[in-house]
PDB file of C-alpha atoms in Angstrom:
ATOM      1  CA  MET A  24      86.445 122.618  88.975  1.00 53.00           C
ATOM      2  CA  ARG A  25      88.197 122.310  92.162  1.00 61.00           C
ATOM      3  CA  THR A  26      86.434 123.044  95.230  1.00 65.00           C
ATOM      4  CA  ASN A  27      85.931 121.672  98.902  1.00 72.00           C
ATOM      5  CA  VAL A  28      83.113 121.195 101.275  1.00 70.00           C
ATOM      6  CA  ALA A  29      82.698 124.938 102.663  1.00 74.00           C
ATOM      7  CA  GLU A  30      82.107 126.283  98.567  1.00 77.00           C
ATOM      8  CA  LEU A  31      79.895 123.098  98.007  1.00 71.00           C
ATOM      9  CA  THR A  32      77.903 124.137 101.447  1.00 72.00           C
ATOM     10  CA  ARG A  33      77.617 127.669 100.521  1.00 74.00           C
ATOM     11  CA  TYR A  34      76.370 127.243  97.149  1.00 74.00           C
ATOM     12  CA  TRP A  35      73.339 124.535  98.334  1.00 64.00           C
ATOM     13  CA  MET A  36      73.036 127.001 101.289  1.00 68.00           C
ATOM     14  CA  LYS A  37      72.891 129.939  98.795  1.00 70.00           C
ATOM     15  CA  SER A  38      70.663 127.379  96.491  1.00 66.00           C
ATOM     16  CA  GLY A  39      67.882 127.610  99.134  1.00 61.00           C
ATOM     17  CA  LYS A  40      65.022 124.782  98.695  1.00 58.00           C
ATOM     18  CA  ASN A  41      64.483 125.040  95.017  1.00 49.00           C
ATOM     19  CA  GLY A  42      68.231 124.287  94.366  1.00 58.00           C
ATOM     20  CA  LEU A  43      67.794 120.770  96.095  1.00 56.00           C
ATOM     21  CA  GLU A  44      64.661 119.560  94.704  1.00 60.00           C
ATOM     22  CA  PRO A  45      66.033 117.893  91.507  1.00 58.00           C
ATOM     23  CA  TYR A  46      68.713 116.204  93.505  1.00 58.00           C
ATOM     24  CA  GLY A  47      66.507 115.371  96.837  1.00 66.00           C
ATOM     25  CA  LYS A  48      65.911 116.605 100.294  1.00 80.00           C
ATOM     26  CA  ILE A  49      68.732 116.087 102.009  1.00 87.00           C
ATOM     27  CA  ILE A  50      72.358 116.609 100.679  1.00 85.00           C
ATOM     28  CA  VAL A  51      75.563 114.914 102.491  1.00 91.00           C
ATOM     29  CA  ILE A  52      79.397 115.937 100.894  1.00 88.00           C
ATOM     30  CA  THR A  53      81.657 113.824 102.022  1.00 90.00           C
ATOM     31  CA  ASP A  54      85.376 114.505 101.858  1.00 87.00           C
ATOM     32  CA  GLY A  55      87.623 111.748 102.977  1.00 86.00           C
ATOM     33  CA  PRO A  56      89.237 111.905 106.122  1.00 88.00           C
ATOM     34  CA  ARG A  57      88.034 115.500 106.729  1.00 89.00           C
ATOM     35  CA  THR A  58      85.012 117.074 108.342  1.00 90.00           C
ATOM     36  CA  GLY A  59      81.848 116.429 105.702  1.00 92.00           C
ATOM     37  CA  THR A  60      78.096 118.565 105.834  1.00 90.00           C
ATOM     38  CA  CYS A  61      74.661 117.624 105.907  1.00 91.00           C
ATOM     39  CA  ILE A  62      72.208 119.480 104.474  1.00 85.00           C
ATOM     40  CA  TYR A  63      68.483 119.750 104.932  1.00 85.00           C
ATOM     41  CA  LYS A  64      65.598 122.156 105.231  1.00 79.00           C
ATOM     42  CA  GLY A  65      68.279 125.035 104.756  1.00 77.00           C
ATOM     43  CA  ASN A  66      70.764 124.071 107.600  1.00 84.00           C
ATOM     44  CA  ALA A  67      73.641 122.749 107.547  1.00 87.00           C
ATOM     45  CA  VAL A  68      75.091 119.629 109.925  1.00 92.00           C
ATOM     46  CA  ASN A  69      79.097 119.274 110.052  1.00 93.00           C
ATOM     47  CA  PHE A  70      80.384 115.913 111.417  1.00 94.00           C
ATOM     48  CA  ASP A  71      83.762 114.905 111.629  1.00 93.00           C
ATOM     49  CA  VAL A  72      85.332 111.696 110.777  1.00 92.00           C
ATOM     50  CA  SER A  73      86.546 109.321 113.143  1.00 87.00           C
ATOM     51  CA  PRO A  74      90.839 109.265 112.818  1.00 90.00           C
ATOM     52  CA  ILE A  75      92.698 106.383 112.069  1.00 91.00           C
ATOM     53  CA  GLU A  76      96.238 105.846 111.679  1.00 92.00           C
ATOM     54  CA  GLU A  77      97.589 106.095 108.133  1.00 91.00           C
ATOM     55  CA  GLN A  78      99.093 102.585 108.703  1.00 94.00           C
ATOM     56  CA  ASP A  79      95.623 101.098 109.582  1.00 93.00           C
ATOM     57  CA  VAL A  80      94.111 102.254 106.489  1.00 93.00           C
ATOM     58  CA  ILE A  81      94.305  98.896 104.450  1.00 93.00           C
ATOM     59  CA  ASP A  82      91.791  99.498 101.561  1.00 91.00           C
ATOM     60  CA  THR A  83      89.346 102.358 100.594  1.00 90.00           C
ATOM     61  CA  THR A  84      87.241 100.382  98.193  1.00 89.00           C
ATOM     62  CA  GLY A  85      83.995 100.284  99.307  1.00 89.00           C
ATOM     63  CA  ALA A  86      84.219 102.970 102.265  1.00 91.00           C
ATOM     64  CA  GLY A  87      81.681 105.576 100.532  1.00 91.00           C
ATOM     65  CA  ASP A  88      79.403 102.989  99.788  1.00 91.00           C
ATOM     66  CA  ALA A  89      79.785 102.031 103.944  1.00 91.00           C
ATOM     67  CA  PHE A  90      79.081 105.191 104.576  1.00 94.00           C
ATOM     68  CA  VAL A  91      75.867 105.868 102.911  1.00 94.00           C
ATOM     69  CA  GLY A  92      74.825 102.386 103.766  1.00 92.00           C
ATOM     70  CA  GLY A  93      75.180 103.369 107.243  1.00 93.00           C
ATOM     71  CA  PHE A  94      73.882 106.516 106.642  1.00 94.00           C
ATOM     72  CA  ILE A  95      70.696 105.237 105.304  1.00 93.00           C
ATOM     73  CA  ALA A  96      70.087 102.816 107.990  1.00 92.00           C
ATOM     74  CA  GLY A  97      70.590 105.915 110.319  1.00 93.00           C
ATOM     75  CA  LEU A  98      67.541 107.442 108.931  1.00 92.00           C
ATOM     76  CA  CYS A  99      65.571 104.210 108.716  1.00 92.00           C
ATOM     77  CA  ILE A 100      65.567 103.736 112.324  1.00 92.00           C
ATOM     78  CA  ASP A 101      64.524 107.508 112.950  1.00 92.00           C
ATOM     79  CA  LYS A 102      68.635 109.015 113.870  1.00 94.00           C
ATOM     80  CA  SER A 103      69.562 112.413 113.623  1.00 94.00           C
ATOM     81  CA  LEU A 104      71.194 113.778 110.421  1.00 93.00           C
ATOM     82  CA  LYS A 105      74.296 113.870 112.837  1.00 95.00           C
ATOM     83  CA  ASP A 106      73.709 110.522 114.308  1.00 94.00           C
ATOM     84  CA  CYS A 107      73.284 109.046 110.856  1.00 95.00           C
ATOM     85  CA  ALA A 108      76.486 110.359 109.640  1.00 96.00           C
ATOM     86  CA  GLN A 109      78.005 109.402 112.925  1.00 94.00           C
ATOM     87  CA  ILE A 110      77.123 105.790 111.610  1.00 94.00           C
ATOM     88  CA  GLY A 111      77.956 106.289 108.028  1.00 95.00           C
ATOM     89  CA  CYS A 112      81.267 107.353 109.427  1.00 94.00           C
ATOM     90  CA  ASP A 113      81.934 104.065 111.620  1.00 92.00           C
ATOM     91  CA  ALA A 114      80.800 101.813 108.905  1.00 91.00           C
ATOM     92  CA  ALA A 115      83.478 103.243 106.579  1.00 92.00           C
ATOM     93  CA  TYR A 116      85.970 103.349 109.227  1.00 92.00           C
ATOM     94  CA  HIS A 117      85.720  99.081 109.572  1.00 89.00           C
ATOM     95  CA  ILE A 118      85.554  99.013 105.968  1.00 90.00           C
ATOM     96  CA  ILE A 119      89.208 101.007 105.164  1.00 92.00           C
ATOM     97  CA  LYS A 120      90.616  98.326 107.848  1.00 90.00           C
ATOM     98  CA  GLN A 121      90.334  95.535 105.441  1.00 87.00           C
ATOM     99  CA  ARG A 122      90.982  94.639 102.175  1.00 86.00           C
ATOM    100  CA  GLY A 123      87.955  94.408  99.745  1.00 75.00           C
ATOM    101  CA  CYS A 124      84.297  95.343  99.641  1.00 66.00           C
ATOM    102  CA  THR A 125      83.622  92.871 102.704  1.00 68.00           C
ATOM    103  CA  LEU A 126      81.203  93.096 105.602  1.00 65.00           C
ATOM    104  CA  PRO A 127      83.433  93.273 109.111  1.00 59.00           C
ATOM    105  CA  ASN A 128      82.722  91.822 112.358  1.00 66.00           C
ATOM    106  CA  TYR A 129      81.251  94.412 114.104  1.00 63.00           C
ATOM    107  CA  ASP A 130      77.907  94.883 115.612  1.00 69.00           C
ATOM    108  CA  PHE A 131      75.915  97.712 114.688  1.00 65.00           C
ATOM    109  CA  ALA A 132      73.293  97.178 116.747  1.00 67.00           C
ATOM    110  CA  ILE A 133      74.497  99.483 119.436  1.00 69.00           C
ATOM    111  CA  TYR A 134      72.729 102.138 117.574  1.00 68.00           C
ATOM    112  CA  THR A 135      69.407 100.650 117.910  1.00 67.00           C
ATOM    113  CA  SER A 136      69.239 101.294 121.521  1.00 64.00           C
TER     114      SER A 136
END
């Protein structure tokens, strides 16, 4: 089955709260460089991914893990879902600009102020 973010969002929104129960309370759907969606308590929040020039993409290994790490870090400091997604996108953005899954030289403290 091939699907896209819009179809998945419609499915989860239609399934209601009970449809999310087996999977957790927050559903995050990412789609590479395209718009993603967070679903929580029946509300969908779309988020954009920062554009990056194709020649600046070195290695996508770890991009998803970096996104999840940034997203969860945002949750831990009580950021909104949109802000959590932005932190996740920023983390992934910096990861894909270097080879391998290494920590970028980037100060994420800007999100805690």
